[in-house]
mmCIF file of C-alpha atoms and ligand atoms in Angstrom:
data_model
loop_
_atom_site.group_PDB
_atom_site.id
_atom_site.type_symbol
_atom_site.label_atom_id
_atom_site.label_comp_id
_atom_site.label_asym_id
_atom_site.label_seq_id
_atom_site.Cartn_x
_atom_site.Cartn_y
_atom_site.Cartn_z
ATOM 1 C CA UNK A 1 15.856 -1.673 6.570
ATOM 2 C CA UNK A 2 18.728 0.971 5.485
ATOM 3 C CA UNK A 3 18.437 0.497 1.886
ATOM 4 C CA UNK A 4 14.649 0.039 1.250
ATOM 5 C CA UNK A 5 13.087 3.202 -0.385
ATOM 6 C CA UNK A 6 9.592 2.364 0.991
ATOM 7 C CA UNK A 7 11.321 2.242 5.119
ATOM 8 C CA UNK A 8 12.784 5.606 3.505
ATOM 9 C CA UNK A 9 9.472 7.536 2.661
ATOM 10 C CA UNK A 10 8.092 6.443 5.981
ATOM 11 C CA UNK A 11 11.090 7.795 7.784
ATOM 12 C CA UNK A 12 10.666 11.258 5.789
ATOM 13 C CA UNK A 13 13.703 10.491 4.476
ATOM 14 C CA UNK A 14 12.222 10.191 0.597
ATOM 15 C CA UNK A 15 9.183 12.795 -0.088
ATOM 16 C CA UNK A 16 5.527 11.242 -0.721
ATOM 17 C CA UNK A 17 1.945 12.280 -1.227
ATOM 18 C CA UNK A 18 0.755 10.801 2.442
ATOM 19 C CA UNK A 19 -2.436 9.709 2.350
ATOM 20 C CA UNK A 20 -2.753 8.450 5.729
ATOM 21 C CA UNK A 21 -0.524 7.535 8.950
ATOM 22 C CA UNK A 22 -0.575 6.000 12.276
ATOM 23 C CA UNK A 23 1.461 3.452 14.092
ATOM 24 C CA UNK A 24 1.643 0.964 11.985
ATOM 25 C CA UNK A 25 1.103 1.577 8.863
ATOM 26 C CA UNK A 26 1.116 4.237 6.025
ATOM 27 C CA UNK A 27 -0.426 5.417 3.050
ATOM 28 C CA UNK A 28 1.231 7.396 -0.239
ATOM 29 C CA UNK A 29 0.091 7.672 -3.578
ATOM 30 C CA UNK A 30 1.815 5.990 -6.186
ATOM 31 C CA UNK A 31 4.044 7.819 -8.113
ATOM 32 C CA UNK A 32 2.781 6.442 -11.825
ATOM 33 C CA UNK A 33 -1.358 5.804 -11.062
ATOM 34 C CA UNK A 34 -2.691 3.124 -12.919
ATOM 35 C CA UNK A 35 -6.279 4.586 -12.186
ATOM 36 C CA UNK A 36 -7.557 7.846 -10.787
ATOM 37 C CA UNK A 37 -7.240 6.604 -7.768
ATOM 38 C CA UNK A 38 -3.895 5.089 -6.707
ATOM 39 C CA UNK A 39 -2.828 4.667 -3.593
ATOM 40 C CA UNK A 40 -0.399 2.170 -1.393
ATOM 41 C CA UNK A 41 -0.627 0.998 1.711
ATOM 42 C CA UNK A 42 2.793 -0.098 3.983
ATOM 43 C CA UNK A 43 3.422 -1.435 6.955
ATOM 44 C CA UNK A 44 5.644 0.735 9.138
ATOM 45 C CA UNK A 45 7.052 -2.799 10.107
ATOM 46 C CA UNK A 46 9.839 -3.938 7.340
ATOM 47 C CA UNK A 47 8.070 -7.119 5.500
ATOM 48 C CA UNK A 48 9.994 -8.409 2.585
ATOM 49 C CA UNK A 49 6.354 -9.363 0.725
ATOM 50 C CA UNK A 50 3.355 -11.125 1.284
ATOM 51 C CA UNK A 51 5.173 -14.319 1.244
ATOM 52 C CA UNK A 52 6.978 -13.710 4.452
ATOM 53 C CA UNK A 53 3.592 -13.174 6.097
ATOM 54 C CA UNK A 54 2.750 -15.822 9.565
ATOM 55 C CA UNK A 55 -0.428 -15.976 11.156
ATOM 56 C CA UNK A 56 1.023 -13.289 14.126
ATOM 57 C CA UNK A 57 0.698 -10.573 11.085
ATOM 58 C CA UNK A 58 -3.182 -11.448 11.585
ATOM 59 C CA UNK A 59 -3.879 -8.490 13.753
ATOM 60 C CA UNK A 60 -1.950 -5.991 11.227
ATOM 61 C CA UNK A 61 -3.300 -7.289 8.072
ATOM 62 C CA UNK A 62 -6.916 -6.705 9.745
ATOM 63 C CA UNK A 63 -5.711 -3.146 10.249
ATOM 64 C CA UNK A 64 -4.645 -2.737 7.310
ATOM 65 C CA UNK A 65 -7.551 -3.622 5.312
ATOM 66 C CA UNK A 66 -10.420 -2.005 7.518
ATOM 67 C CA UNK A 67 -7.782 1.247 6.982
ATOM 68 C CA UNK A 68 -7.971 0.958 3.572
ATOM 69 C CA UNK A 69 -11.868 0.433 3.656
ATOM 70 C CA UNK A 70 -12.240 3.686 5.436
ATOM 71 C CA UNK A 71 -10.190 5.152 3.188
ATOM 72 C CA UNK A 72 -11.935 4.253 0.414
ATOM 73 C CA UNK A 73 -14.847 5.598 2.127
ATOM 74 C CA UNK A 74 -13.314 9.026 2.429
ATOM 75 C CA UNK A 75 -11.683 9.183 -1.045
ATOM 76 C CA UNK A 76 -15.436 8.424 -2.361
ATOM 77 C CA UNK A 77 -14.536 5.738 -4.543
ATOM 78 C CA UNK A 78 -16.128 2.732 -1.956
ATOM 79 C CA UNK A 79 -19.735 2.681 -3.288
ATOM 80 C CA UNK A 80 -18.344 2.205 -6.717
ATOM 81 C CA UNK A 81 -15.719 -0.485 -6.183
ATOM 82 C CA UNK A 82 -12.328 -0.607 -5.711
ATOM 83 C CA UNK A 83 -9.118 -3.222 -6.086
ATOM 84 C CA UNK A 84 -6.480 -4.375 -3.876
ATOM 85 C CA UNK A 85 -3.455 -5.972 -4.974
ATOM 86 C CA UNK A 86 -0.195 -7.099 -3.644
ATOM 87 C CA UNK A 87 2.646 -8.260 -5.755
ATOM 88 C CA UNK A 88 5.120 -10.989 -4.529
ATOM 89 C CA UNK A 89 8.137 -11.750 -6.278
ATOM 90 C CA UNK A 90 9.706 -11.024 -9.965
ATOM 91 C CA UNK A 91 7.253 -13.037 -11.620
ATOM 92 C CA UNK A 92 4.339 -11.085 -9.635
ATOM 93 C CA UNK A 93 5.811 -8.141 -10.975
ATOM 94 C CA UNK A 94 6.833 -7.174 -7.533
ATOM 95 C CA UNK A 95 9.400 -3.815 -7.811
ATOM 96 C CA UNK A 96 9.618 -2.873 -3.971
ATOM 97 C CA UNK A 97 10.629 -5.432 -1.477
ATOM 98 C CA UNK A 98 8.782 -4.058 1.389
ATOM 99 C CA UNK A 99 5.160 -5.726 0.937
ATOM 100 C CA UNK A 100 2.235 -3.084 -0.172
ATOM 101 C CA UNK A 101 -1.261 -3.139 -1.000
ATOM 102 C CA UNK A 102 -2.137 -1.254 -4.188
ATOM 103 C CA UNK A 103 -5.488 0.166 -3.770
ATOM 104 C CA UNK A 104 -7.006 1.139 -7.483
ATOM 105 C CA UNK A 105 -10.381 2.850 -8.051
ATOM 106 C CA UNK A 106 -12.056 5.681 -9.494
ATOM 107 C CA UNK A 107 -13.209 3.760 -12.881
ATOM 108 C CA UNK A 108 -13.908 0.703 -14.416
ATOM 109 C CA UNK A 109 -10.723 -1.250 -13.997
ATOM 110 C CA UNK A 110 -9.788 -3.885 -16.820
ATOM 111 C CA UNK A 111 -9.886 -7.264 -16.340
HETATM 112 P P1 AMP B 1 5.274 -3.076 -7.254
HETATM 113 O O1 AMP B 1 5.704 -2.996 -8.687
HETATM 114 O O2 AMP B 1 4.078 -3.911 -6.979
HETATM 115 O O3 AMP B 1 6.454 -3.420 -6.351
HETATM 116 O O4 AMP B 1 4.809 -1.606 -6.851
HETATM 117 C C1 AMP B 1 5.701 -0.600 -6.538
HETATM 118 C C2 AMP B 1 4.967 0.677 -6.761
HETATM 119 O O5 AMP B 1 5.676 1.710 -6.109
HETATM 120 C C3 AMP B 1 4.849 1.083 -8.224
HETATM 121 O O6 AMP B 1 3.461 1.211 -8.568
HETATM 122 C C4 AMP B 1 5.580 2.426 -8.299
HETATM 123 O O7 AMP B 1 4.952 3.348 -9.172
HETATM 124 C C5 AMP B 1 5.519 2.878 -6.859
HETATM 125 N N1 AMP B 1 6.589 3.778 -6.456
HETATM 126 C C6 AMP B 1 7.920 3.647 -6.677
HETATM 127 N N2 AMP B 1 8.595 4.668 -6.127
HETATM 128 C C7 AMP B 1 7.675 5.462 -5.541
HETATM 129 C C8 AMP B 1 7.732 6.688 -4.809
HETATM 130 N N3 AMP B 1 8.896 7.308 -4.557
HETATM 131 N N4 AMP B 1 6.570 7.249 -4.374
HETATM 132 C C9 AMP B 1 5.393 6.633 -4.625
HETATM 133 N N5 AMP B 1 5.273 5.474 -5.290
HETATM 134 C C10 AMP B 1 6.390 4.891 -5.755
HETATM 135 ZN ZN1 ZN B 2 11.244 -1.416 4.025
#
C-alpha cells in the first residue's frame, strides 16, 4: 500500500533498526520503546489490523509467532518473559494501519 509508512520501511524506502527479515515478515525496533526491549513484528503482506485477519492467515500468524519466540530466544529476554500485543482500531490505540505485534521485554512490565 503506497501510503502506509510500515509497507515503506519494508521497502527501504523509510530507515529502521531491522531486527529480523525473511519472506514474509519483518522485524524493527520501535522508534519510542516502552521497555528495554521493543521490537515489532510486520507482515511483508499489507493487513489493515488484526481484525481483517481469516483463517487462510493461519499459516503466517504461526510464523510469525514461532519468529518472534526465537527471537526472543536470541535477544535473551525468553527465560524471563516477554509480551505480545497487537492494537486494532482507535479505541485499541492502534496508530499504524498495517497490523503489528509489539513484542515488550527486558523487565517487569506493568499490569
Ligand atoms: P500502534 O500505536 O500500536 O499502532 O503502534 C505503532 C508503533 O509504531 C508505535 O509504538 C510507534 O512508536 C512505532 N513507530 C512509528 N513510526 C516508527 C518508525 N519509523 N520506526 C519504528 N517504529 C515506529
Ligand atoms: Zn502497509
Amino acid at each position: 500500500m503506497s501510503d502506509c509508512l510500515f509497507c515503506k520501511i519494508i521497502a527501504g524506502e523509510i530507515p529502521s533498526s531491522k531486527v529480523y527479515e525473511d519472506d514474509v515478515c519483518y522485524a524493527f525496533n520501535d522508534i519510542d520503546p516502552q521497555a528495554p526491549t521493543h521490537f515489532l513484528v510486520i507482515p511483508k503482506q499489507h493487513i489493515d489490523s488484526a481484525a481483517a485477519l481469516t483463517e487462510s492467515d493461519a499459516a503466517l500468524l504461526g510464523h510469525i509467532y514461532a519468529v518472534i519466540a526465537d527471537l526472543c530466544r536470541q535477544l535473551g529476554v525468553a527465560e524471563n518473559g516477554y509480551r505480545v500485543v497487537t492494537n486494532v482500531g482507535a479505541d485499541g490505540g492502534q496508530s499504524v494501519k498495517h497490523l503489528h505485534f509489539h513484542v515488550l521485554g527486558g523487565e517487569k512490565l506493568p499490569v
